Coordinates of C-alpha atoms in Angstrom, one line a residue:
Chain A
X94 CA 78.4 119.1 115.9
X95 CA 74.9 120.0 115.0
X96 CA 72.9 118.5 112.1
X97 CA 70.3 120.1 110.0
X98 CA 67.3 118.6 108.3
X99 CA 69.1 118.2 105.0
X100 CA 71.9 116.1 106.6
X101 CA 69.3 113.8 108.1
X102 CA 67.6 113.5 104.7
X103 CA 71.0 112.6 103.1
X104 CA 71.8 110.0 105.7
X105 CA 68.3 108.5 105.4
X106 CA 68.7 108.3 101.6
X107 CA 72.1 106.5 101.9
X108 CA 70.6 104.0 104.3
X109 CA 67.5 103.7 102.1
X110 CA 65.3 104.7 105.1
X111 CA 62.1 106.6 104.7
X112 CA 61.4 109.2 107.3
X113 CA 58.1 111.1 107.6
X114 CA 58.3 114.8 107.2
X115 CA 56.6 115.0 110.6
X116 CA 59.3 112.9 112.3
X117 CA 62.3 114.6 110.7
X118 CA 62.6 117.2 113.5
X119 CA 62.7 114.6 116.2
X120 CA 65.1 112.3 114.3
X121 CA 67.4 115.3 113.7
X122 CA 67.4 116.1 117.5
X123 CA 68.1 112.5 118.4
X124 CA 71.0 112.0 116.0
X125 CA 72.4 115.4 117.2
X126 CA 72.3 114.1 120.8
X127 CA 74.3 111.0 119.7
X128 CA 76.9 113.2 118.0
X129 CA 77.1 115.4 121.0
X130 CA 78.0 112.4 123.0
X131 CA 80.7 111.4 120.4
X132 CA 82.1 115.0 120.6
X133 CA 82.4 114.5 124.4
X134 CA 84.2 111.2 123.8
X135 CA 86.6 112.8 121.3
X136 CA 87.8 115.3 123.9
X137 CA 89.5 112.4 125.7
X138 CA 93.2 112.1 125.0
X139 CA 93.7 108.7 123.2
X140 CA 97.1 109.4 121.7
X141 CA 98.7 106.5 123.6
X142 CA 95.8 104.0 122.9
X143 CA 95.9 101.8 119.8
X144 CA 92.7 101.8 117.7
X145 CA 90.5 98.9 118.6
X146 CA 88.8 96.9 115.8
X147 CA 87.1 94.4 118.0
X148 CA 86.2 94.3 121.7
X149 CA 87.6 90.8 122.2
X150 CA 91.2 90.2 122.6
X151 CA 91.2 87.4 120.1
X152 CA 92.3 86.8 116.6
X153 CA 90.5 85.3 113.6
X154 CA 90.6 81.6 113.0
X155 CA 90.9 80.5 109.4
X156 CA 89.4 77.6 107.5
X157 CA 91.0 75.4 104.9
X158 CA 90.3 76.3 101.2
X159 CA 87.7 73.6 100.6
X160 CA 84.4 73.5 98.9
X161 CA 81.9 72.5 101.6
X162 CA 78.7 73.8 100.1
X163 CA 76.5 72.0 97.5
X164 CA 74.1 73.5 95.0
X165 CA 71.0 74.5 96.9
X166 CA 69.5 76.8 94.3
X167 CA 66.1 75.2 94.1
X168 CA 65.6 75.4 97.9
X169 CA 67.0 78.9 98.2
X170 CA 65.0 80.3 95.3
X171 CA 61.7 79.0 96.8
X172 CA 61.7 81.9 99.2
X173 CA 62.3 84.5 96.4
X174 CA 59.4 86.5 95.1
X175 CA 60.5 86.2 91.4
X176 CA 63.1 84.1 89.6
X177 CA 63.7 83.3 85.9
X178 CA 66.3 81.0 84.3
X179 CA 67.9 80.5 87.7
X180 CA 68.3 84.2 88.2
X181 CA 66.8 86.2 91.1
X182 CA 64.6 89.0 89.6
X183 CA 64.5 92.5 91.2
X184 CA 63.0 95.8 90.0
X185 CA 65.1 97.2 87.2
X186 CA 68.1 99.1 88.6
X187 CA 70.0 100.4 85.6
X188 CA 70.0 104.2 85.5
Chain B
X29 CA 101.1 124.0 75.6
X30 CA 102.8 120.9 77.0
X31 CA 100.7 118.7 79.2
X32 CA 101.7 115.9 81.5
X33 CA 99.5 112.9 82.2
X34 CA 99.2 111.4 85.7
X35 CA 97.7 108.0 86.1
X36 CA 97.1 105.7 89.0
X37 CA 95.6 102.2 88.6
X38 CA 93.4 100.2 90.8
X39 CA 93.5 96.6 89.7
X40 CA 91.2 93.9 91.0
X41 CA 92.6 90.4 90.9
X42 CA 90.4 87.4 91.4
X43 CA 92.3 85.0 93.6
X44 CA 92.3 81.4 92.3
X45 CA 91.0 79.6 95.4
X46 CA 88.7 76.6 95.3
X47 CA 86.2 78.2 97.6
X48 CA 85.0 81.7 98.4
X49 CA 86.5 84.2 100.8
X50 CA 84.1 83.7 103.7
X51 CA 82.1 80.6 102.7
X52 CA 82.6 77.1 101.4
X53 CA 80.9 77.8 98.1
X54 CA 82.8 76.9 94.9
X55 CA 84.3 79.7 92.7
X56 CA 84.3 78.1 89.2
X57 CA 83.8 80.4 86.3
X58 CA 80.8 79.8 84.0
X59 CA 78.6 77.7 86.2
X60 CA 74.8 77.9 85.9
X61 CA 73.4 81.0 87.6
X62 CA 73.2 80.9 91.4
X63 CA 74.3 77.3 91.7
X64 CA 77.4 78.5 93.6
X65 CA 75.6 80.9 95.9
X66 CA 74.7 79.6 99.3
X67 CA 73.3 81.0 102.6
X68 CA 76.2 83.3 103.5
X69 CA 76.7 84.5 99.9
X70 CA 73.0 85.3 99.8
X71 CA 73.2 87.1 103.2
X72 CA 70.5 85.1 104.8
X73 CA 70.0 86.2 108.5
X74 CA 72.2 84.5 111.1
X75 CA 75.0 83.5 108.7
X76 CA 78.5 84.4 109.6
X77 CA 81.8 84.6 107.7
X78 CA 84.7 82.2 108.2
X79 CA 87.8 83.3 106.4
X80 CA 89.7 81.2 103.8
X81 CA 93.3 80.5 104.8
X82 CA 94.5 80.3 101.3
X83 CA 93.4 83.9 100.5
X84 CA 95.7 85.2 103.2
X85 CA 98.6 83.2 101.9
X86 CA 98.1 84.4 98.4
X87 CA 97.9 88.1 99.5
X88 CA 101.1 87.7 101.6
X89 CA 102.9 86.1 98.7
X90 CA 101.9 89.0 96.5
X91 CA 103.1 91.4 99.1
X92 CA 106.5 89.7 99.3
X93 CA 106.8 89.7 95.5
X94 CA 106.6 93.5 95.4
X95 CA 108.8 94.0 98.5
X96 CA 105.8 95.4 100.4
X97 CA 105.3 95.9 104.1
X98 CA 103.1 93.0 105.3
X99 CA 100.3 93.9 107.6
X100 CA 100.8 91.6 110.7
X101 CA 97.4 92.6 111.9
X102 CA 94.8 93.1 109.1
X103 CA 91.3 94.3 110.0
X104 CA 88.2 93.9 107.8
X105 CA 85.7 96.7 107.4
X106 CA 82.3 97.0 105.9
X107 CA 81.9 99.3 102.9
X108 CA 78.2 100.1 102.7
X109 CA 76.2 100.6 99.5
X110 CA 73.0 99.4 98.1
X111 CA 72.9 97.4 94.9
X112 CA 71.0 94.2 94.3
X113 CA 74.1 92.2 93.3
X114 CA 75.5 92.9 96.8
X115 CA 72.9 91.1 99.0
X116 CA 74.5 92.0 102.4
X117 CA 74.3 95.7 101.6
X118 CA 78.0 96.0 102.3
X119 CA 81.2 94.7 100.8
X120 CA 83.7 93.2 103.3
X121 CA 87.0 95.0 102.6
X122 CA 90.0 96.3 104.4
X123 CA 90.3 100.1 104.9
X124 CA 93.0 101.2 107.5
X125 CA 94.9 97.9 108.1
X126 CA 95.3 96.1 104.7
X127 CA 97.2 92.8 104.5
X128 CA 99.7 94.4 102.0
X129 CA 101.1 97.9 102.6
X130 CA 103.5 100.0 100.6
X131 CA 105.6 98.2 98.0
X132 CA 106.9 98.8 94.4
X133 CA 107.6 97.1 91.1
X134 CA 109.8 97.8 88.2
X135 CA 108.4 98.2 84.7
X136 CA 110.4 98.0 81.5
X137 CA 109.5 100.2 78.5
X138 CA 109.9 99.2 74.9
X139 CA 113.1 101.3 74.6
X140 CA 114.6 99.3 77.4
X141 CA 114.4 101.9 80.1
X142 CA 113.2 100.9 83.5
X143 CA 111.0 102.8 86.0
X144 CA 110.0 102.0 89.6
X145 CA 106.2 102.3 90.2
X146 CA 105.0 102.6 93.8
X147 CA 102.2 100.4 95.0
X148 CA 100.2 102.1 97.8
X149 CA 98.6 99.0 99.1
X150 CA 96.8 95.8 98.3
X151 CA 93.8 94.7 100.3
X152 CA 91.6 91.7 100.5
X153 CA 87.9 92.1 99.7
X154 CA 84.9 90.1 98.3
X155 CA 83.5 90.4 94.8
X156 CA 79.9 91.2 94.1
X157 CA 77.5 89.2 91.9
X158 CA 76.4 90.1 88.4
X159 CA 73.3 92.1 87.2
X160 CA 71.8 91.3 83.9
X161 CA 69.6 94.1 82.7
X162 CA 68.2 92.7 79.4
X163 CA 65.4 90.4 78.6
X164 CA 63.5 90.3 81.8
X165 CA 60.4 92.5 81.1
X166 CA 61.5 95.5 83.0
X167 CA 63.2 93.5 85.8
X168 CA 66.9 92.9 86.5
X169 CA 68.3 89.4 86.7
X170 CA 70.8 88.7 89.5
X171 CA 73.4 85.9 89.5
X172 CA 75.2 85.6 92.8
X173 CA 77.8 83.0 91.8
X174 CA 80.6 85.5 91.9
X175 CA 79.4 87.1 95.1
X176 CA 82.0 86.4 97.8
X177 CA 84.8 85.4 95.4
X178 CA 88.1 86.6 96.9
X179 CA 89.7 89.7 95.3
X180 CA 93.0 91.4 95.9
X181 CA 92.7 95.1 95.1
X182 CA 96.1 96.5 94.1
X183 CA 96.3 100.3 94.2
X184 CA 99.2 102.0 92.6
X185 CA 100.7 105.4 93.4
X186 CA 100.0 108.1 90.8
X187 CA 103.4 107.4 89.3
X188 CA 102.4 106.5 85.8
X189 CA 103.0 109.2 83.2
X190 CA 101.6 107.7 80.0
X191 CA 99.1 105.1 78.7
X192 CA 102.1 103.0 77.6
X193 CA 103.5 103.1 81.2
X194 CA 100.1 102.0 82.5
X195 CA 100.1 99.0 80.1
X196 CA 103.7 98.1 81.1
X197 CA 102.7 98.2 84.8
X198 CA 99.6 96.1 84.1
X199 CA 101.6 93.5 82.2
X200 CA 104.2 93.3 84.9
X201 CA 101.5 92.8 87.5
X202 CA 99.9 90.2 85.3
X203 CA 103.2 88.4 84.9
X204 CA 103.8 88.4 88.7
X205 CA 100.3 87.0 89.6
X206 CA 100.7 84.3 87.1
X207 CA 104.2 83.4 88.4
X208 CA 102.8 83.3 91.9
X209 CA 99.8 81.2 90.6
X210 CA 97.4 83.3 92.7
X211 CA 95.1 84.1 89.8
X212 CA 94.5 82.9 86.2
X213 CA 94.7 86.6 85.2
X214 CA 92.1 86.2 82.5
X215 CA 91.0 89.7 81.7
X216 CA 88.3 88.7 79.3
X217 CA 86.6 86.6 82.0
X218 CA 87.1 89.4 84.6
X219 CA 89.7 87.7 86.7
X220 CA 91.8 90.8 86.4
X221 CA 89.9 94.2 86.1
X222 CA 91.4 97.6 85.9
X223 CA 90.1 101.1 86.9
X224 CA 92.3 104.0 85.9
X225 CA 92.5 107.4 87.7
X226 CA 93.5 109.9 85.0
X227 CA 94.3 113.6 85.3
X228 CA 96.4 116.1 83.3
X229 CA 98.4 119.1 84.4
X230 CA 100.7 121.6 82.7
X231 CA 104.2 120.4 82.5
X232 CA 106.2 121.6 85.5
X233 CA 103.2 122.0 87.8
X234 CA 103.5 120.2 91.2
X235 CA 99.8 119.9 92.1
X236 CA 97.7 117.2 90.5
X237 CA 94.8 118.1 88.3
X238 CA 91.3 116.9 89.0
X239 CA 91.0 113.2 88.1
X240 CA 88.3 111.1 86.4
X241 CA 88.1 107.4 87.2
X242 CA 87.6 105.2 84.2
X243 CA 85.9 101.9 84.8
X244 CA 85.3 98.8 82.7
X245 CA 88.6 98.4 81.0
X246 CA 89.0 94.7 80.3
X247 CA 92.0 94.2 78.0
X248 CA 95.6 95.5 77.8
X249 CA 94.8 97.1 74.5
X250 CA 91.7 98.9 75.9
X251 CA 93.7 100.3 78.8
X252 CA 95.9 102.2 76.4
X253 CA 93.1 103.4 74.2
X254 CA 90.8 104.4 77.1
X255 CA 93.5 106.4 78.8
X256 CA 94.6 108.1 75.6
X257 CA 91.1 109.0 74.8
X258 CA 90.4 110.3 78.3
X259 CA 93.6 112.4 78.3
X260 CA 92.6 114.0 75.0
X261 CA 89.1 114.7 76.3
X262 CA 90.5 116.4 79.4
X263 CA 93.1 118.5 77.5
X264 CA 90.4 119.6 75.0
X265 CA 88.1 120.5 77.8
X266 CA 90.7 122.7 79.7
X267 CA 92.0 124.3 76.5
X268 CA 88.4 125.3 75.7
X269 CA 88.2 127.0 79.0
X270 CA 86.3 124.2 80.8
X271 CA 87.1 122.3 84.0
X272 CA 87.5 118.6 84.6
X273 CA 84.9 117.3 87.1
X274 CA 85.8 114.5 89.5
X275 CA 83.5 111.6 88.3
X276 CA 83.4 108.0 87.3
X277 CA 83.4 107.4 83.5
X278 CA 82.7 104.2 81.7
X279 CA 84.9 103.1 78.8
X280 CA 83.0 102.0 75.7
X281 CA 85.4 99.9 73.6
X282 CA 83.1 99.9 70.6
X283 CA 82.8 103.6 70.3
X284 CA 86.3 104.2 71.8
X285 CA 85.1 106.9 74.2
X286 CA 84.5 107.4 77.9
X287 CA 81.2 108.7 79.2
X288 CA 80.0 109.9 82.5
X289 CA 78.6 106.9 84.4
X290 CA 77.1 108.1 87.7
X291 CA 74.5 110.7 87.9
X292 CA 73.9 110.3 91.6
X293 CA 72.5 113.2 93.4
X294 CA 74.8 112.6 96.4
X295 CA 78.4 111.7 96.3
X296 CA 79.4 108.2 97.3
X297 CA 79.6 107.8 101.0
X298 CA 80.5 104.3 102.0
X299 CA 80.3 104.8 105.7
X300 CA 83.0 102.3 106.4
X301 CA 83.2 100.7 109.9
X302 CA 85.0 97.7 111.3
X303 CA 83.3 94.4 110.4
X304 CA 82.0 93.2 113.8
X305 CA 81.6 89.6 112.5
X306 CA 85.4 89.1 111.9
X307 CA 88.2 89.4 114.3
X308 CA 91.6 90.9 113.3
X309 CA 93.8 88.5 111.3
X310 CA 97.2 88.3 112.9
X311 CA 100.3 86.7 111.5
X312 CA 103.9 86.5 112.8
X313 CA 107.4 86.5 111.3
X314 CA 107.4 82.7 111.1
X315 CA 104.2 82.7 109.0
X316 CA 105.8 85.3 106.6
X317 CA 109.0 83.3 106.4
X318 CA 107.0 80.1 105.6
X319 CA 105.3 81.9 102.7
X320 CA 108.6 83.3 101.6
X321 CA 110.1 79.8 101.5
X322 CA 107.5 78.7 98.9
X323 CA 107.9 81.7 96.6
X324 CA 108.8 80.8 93.0
X325 CA 111.6 82.6 91.1
X326 CA 110.0 85.8 89.9
X327 CA 110.1 87.3 86.4
X328 CA 112.9 89.9 87.0
X329 CA 115.2 87.4 88.8
X330 CA 114.5 84.8 86.1
X331 CA 115.3 87.3 83.4
X332 CA 118.6 88.2 85.0
X333 CA 119.5 84.5 85.4
X334 CA 118.6 83.7 81.7
X335 CA 121.1 86.4 80.7
X336 CA 123.9 85.2 83.0
X337 CA 123.3 81.4 82.9
X338 CA 122.1 80.9 79.3
X339 CA 123.9 83.8 77.7
X340 CA 120.7 85.2 76.2
X341 CA 120.3 88.9 75.2
X342 CA 118.3 91.0 77.6
X343 CA 115.6 91.2 75.0
X344 CA 115.3 87.5 74.4
X345 CA 115.4 86.9 78.2
X346 CA 112.5 89.4 78.6
X347 CA 110.4 87.7 75.9
X348 CA 111.0 84.2 77.4
X349 CA 110.3 85.2 81.0
X350 CA 107.2 87.3 80.5
X351 CA 105.1 84.1 81.0
X352 CA 106.1 81.6 83.6
X353 CA 104.9 78.6 81.5
X354 CA 106.9 79.8 78.6
X355 CA 110.1 80.2 80.8
X356 CA 109.6 76.7 82.0
X357 CA 109.0 75.4 78.5
X358 CA 112.2 77.1 77.4
X359 CA 114.3 75.6 80.2
X360 CA 113.0 72.1 79.4
X361 CA 114.1 72.6 75.8
X362 CA 117.5 73.7 76.9
X363 CA 117.9 70.7 79.2
X364 CA 116.9 68.4 76.3
X365 CA 119.1 69.9 73.6
X366 CA 121.9 71.6 75.5
X367 CA 121.9 74.8 73.3
X368 CA 120.3 77.8 74.9
X369 CA 120.7 80.1 71.9
X370 CA 119.1 77.8 69.4
X371 CA 116.4 77.0 72.0
X372 CA 115.7 80.7 72.5
X373 CA 115.3 81.2 68.7
X374 CA 113.1 78.2 68.2
X375 CA 110.8 79.1 71.2
X376 CA 110.5 82.8 70.6
X377 CA 110.2 82.6 66.8
X378 CA 108.9 79.3 65.5
X379 CA 106.9 78.1 68.5
X380 CA 105.4 81.5 69.4
X381 CA 104.6 82.1 65.7
X382 CA 102.8 78.8 65.6
X383 CA 100.9 79.5 68.8
X384 CA 99.9 83.0 67.8
X385 CA 98.6 81.7 64.5
X386 CA 96.5 79.1 66.2
X387 CA 95.6 81.6 69.0
X388 CA 96.8 79.1 71.6
X389 CA 98.6 79.5 74.9
X390 CA 101.9 77.7 75.7
X391 CA 100.0 75.2 77.8
X392 CA 98.1 74.1 74.7
X393 CA 101.2 73.8 72.5
X394 CA 100.9 70.8 70.1
X395 CA 104.7 70.4 70.3
X396 CA 106.1 69.5 73.7
X397 CA 109.3 71.0 75.0
X398 CA 110.9 67.6 75.0
X399 CA 110.0 67.2 71.3
X400 CA 111.4 70.6 70.4
X401 CA 114.5 69.9 72.4
X402 CA 115.1 66.6 70.5
X403 CA 114.5 68.4 67.2
X404 CA 117.3 70.9 68.0
X405 CA 119.5 68.1 69.1
X406 CA 119.0 66.5 65.7
X407 CA 120.2 69.7 64.0
X408 CA 123.3 69.8 66.3
X409 CA 124.2 66.1 65.6
X410 CA 123.8 66.8 61.8
X411 CA 120.9 64.3 61.4
X412 CA 119.0 67.1 59.7
X413 CA 119.6 70.6 58.5
X414 CA 118.0 73.7 60.1
X415 CA 115.8 74.1 57.1
X416 CA 114.5 70.5 57.2
X417 CA 114.0 71.0 60.9
X418 CA 111.2 73.5 60.1
X419 CA 109.5 70.8 58.0
X420 CA 109.8 68.3 60.9
X421 CA 108.5 71.0 63.3
X422 CA 105.4 71.6 61.2
X423 CA 104.8 67.9 61.0
X424 CA 105.0 67.6 64.8
X425 CA 102.6 70.5 65.1
X426 CA 100.2 68.5 62.9
X427 CA 100.5 65.6 65.4
X428 CA 102.4 63.4 63.0
X429 CA 104.6 61.9 65.8
X430 CA 108.0 62.4 67.4
X431 CA 111.1 63.9 65.8
X432 CA 112.9 60.6 64.9
X433 CA 109.7 59.0 63.6
X434 CA 109.0 61.9 61.3
X435 CA 112.6 62.0 60.0
X436 CA 112.4 58.3 59.3
X437 CA 108.9 58.2 57.8
X438 CA 109.5 61.2 55.5
X439 CA 113.0 60.2 54.6
X440 CA 114.4 63.5 55.8
X441 CA 117.7 62.3 57.1
X442 CA 120.5 64.6 56.0
X443 CA 122.7 63.2 53.2
X444 CA 126.3 63.2 54.5
X445 CA 127.6 60.3 52.4
X446 CA 130.4 61.7 50.3
X447 CA 129.7 59.5 47.3
X448 CA 126.1 60.5 47.1
X449 CA 127.0 64.2 47.6
X450 CA 129.7 64.0 44.9
X451 CA 127.3 62.7 42.3
X452 CA 124.9 65.4 43.3
X453 CA 127.5 68.1 42.8
X454 CA 128.6 66.6 39.5
X455 CA 125.1 66.7 38.3
X456 CA 124.8 70.4 39.2
X457 CA 128.1 71.2 37.4
X458 CA 127.0 69.3 34.2
X459 CA 123.5 70.9 34.0
X460 CA 124.7 74.5 34.7
X461 CA 127.6 75.0 32.3
X462 CA 127.0 78.8 31.9
X463 CA 127.2 79.5 35.6
X464 CA 130.2 77.2 36.0
X465 CA 132.0 79.2 33.3
X466 CA 131.1 82.5 35.0
X467 CA 132.4 81.3 38.3
X468 CA 135.7 80.1 36.8
X469 CA 136.2 83.5 35.1
X470 CA 136.0 85.1 38.6
X471 CA 132.3 85.7 39.3
X472 CA 132.2 84.6 43.0
X473 CA 128.5 85.4 43.5
X474 CA 127.5 82.5 41.2
X475 CA 128.8 80.1 43.8
X476 CA 125.8 80.7 46.1
X477 CA 123.5 79.9 43.2
X478 CA 125.2 76.6 42.5
X479 CA 125.0 75.6 46.2
X480 CA 121.3 76.5 46.1
X481 CA 120.8 74.2 43.1
X482 CA 122.5 71.3 44.8
X483 CA 120.4 71.8 47.9
X484 CA 117.3 72.0 45.8
X485 CA 118.3 68.8 44.0
X486 CA 118.7 67.0 47.3
X487 CA 115.3 68.4 48.4
X488 CA 117.1 70.2 51.3
X489 CA 118.6 67.0 52.6
X490 CA 122.2 67.5 51.7
X491 CA 124.5 68.7 54.4
X492 CA 125.1 72.3 53.3
X493 CA 128.7 72.4 54.8
X494 CA 129.8 69.4 52.8
X495 CA 128.1 70.6 49.6
X496 CA 130.0 73.9 49.9
X497 CA 133.3 72.1 50.3
X498 CA 132.9 69.5 47.6
X499 CA 131.5 72.0 45.1
X500 CA 134.4 74.4 45.6
X501 CA 136.9 71.6 45.2
X502 CA 135.4 70.4 42.0
X503 CA 135.1 73.8 40.5
X504 CA 138.6 74.8 41.3
X505 CA 140.0 71.5 40.0
X506 CA 137.8 71.2 37.0

């Protein structure tokens, strides 16, 4: 599967990554190489193999439904660039 | 041209756990902003999820309630998108291996007909925080208290054919989750949220039309209005030669309209992949059997039992079992008074009328089920008449005390003493000579008037059966 420049631009946008125009060609080539490897893997017959969600043959341990955390707002907001009335402030995001 | 509407609902239910899905932060509604958001919820580097046991139990109990296939091996996935109220940059959800698979539930329409609606799946996922766009000088305020609260997303098949069916489905779902106690189901507070996929097609066609997804529907009433509005919009559009575009639309309850919400230049692409920080959750038959053993009696079963055991009409049984708390209230009343039919009347008419007027739920009822049961018992043992009982009921609602206390204090005890009733009847006969004359000359209708006069004279306290009998005797023998 070959990618073109616009595919790469779309993927970069979805991941919120900025790619210099000058680098686009190289990035396109590198992602195409990865996809070529995946194509190769997909040619293997896996019909009798169950999909694997995790490399370890182990299952999730669960915790009791108990509140173990206390209010740490003051400490946690000290590292935030902007807060007001207990809220984290971010650049306006409404469209 | 005849059109057919096709609706599928996606319902998000906030599970009523003490702590979050993957962290030990509390989940209380209405706390000060960010006081319930800790390092995992804020996605600080190096933090890892640890799953809440209770969430799994709640999801499995829901699956059992809708006869669904239970996923013995559920796998969590990351759904990736960027929004500031989702600090991790992904929502942990379940894509290919949800905890609850295919199931179904039966809805009842107003005309008494029933319909089975398929449930495609129900998966566990985490909620996002809240964004506040006003009052911050060009900035957006973020409250992450809700981030990480456990949700069950219940996805229906496109089996619903009208807004009314959609509402009936939603009400049934609401009733089931309240019976199970897995959510408070409060739509106004967002504990239950509904998105509707709506499309139309010409009657008889087998292919579905292009659908629009309506978001932001937060009450039963709005579900019906929003869907009806959207159906109308789509039909008008097609009849005018246009085409429905697949998009997300937002319902505005003030303007009663839907409008296009996302003007994104690229379609959503969530790039799901398995969540590497969580192992698969595996359960066995013993686990499922243990959950099954704790299941309460569900609305449909309770309704059938109320008909067979208490001899109620199907309609009354439906009204009384829609809400688990009400069903339990009713059964306590029956136990106290021993008369299911009177109990059904008092609960569904007098009590519900009182609660509706005061805009209160059954849990906040000023009259306890034991009090109401005792009141009905006093009608049955002839201490008071049904009419006086209403006065006592109102007094109890005002907090004036228990049944016997109120009857005593207000002197409402029914008069059954023959001597007292006789003098009452004599007085009525003496003061209404014209009517008495009419009755004796064959005008039977006047009898009711005379009984009414006697009851009025006794301020409702006379035993109506005895008054009837005495009056008739005296008139016939006079």
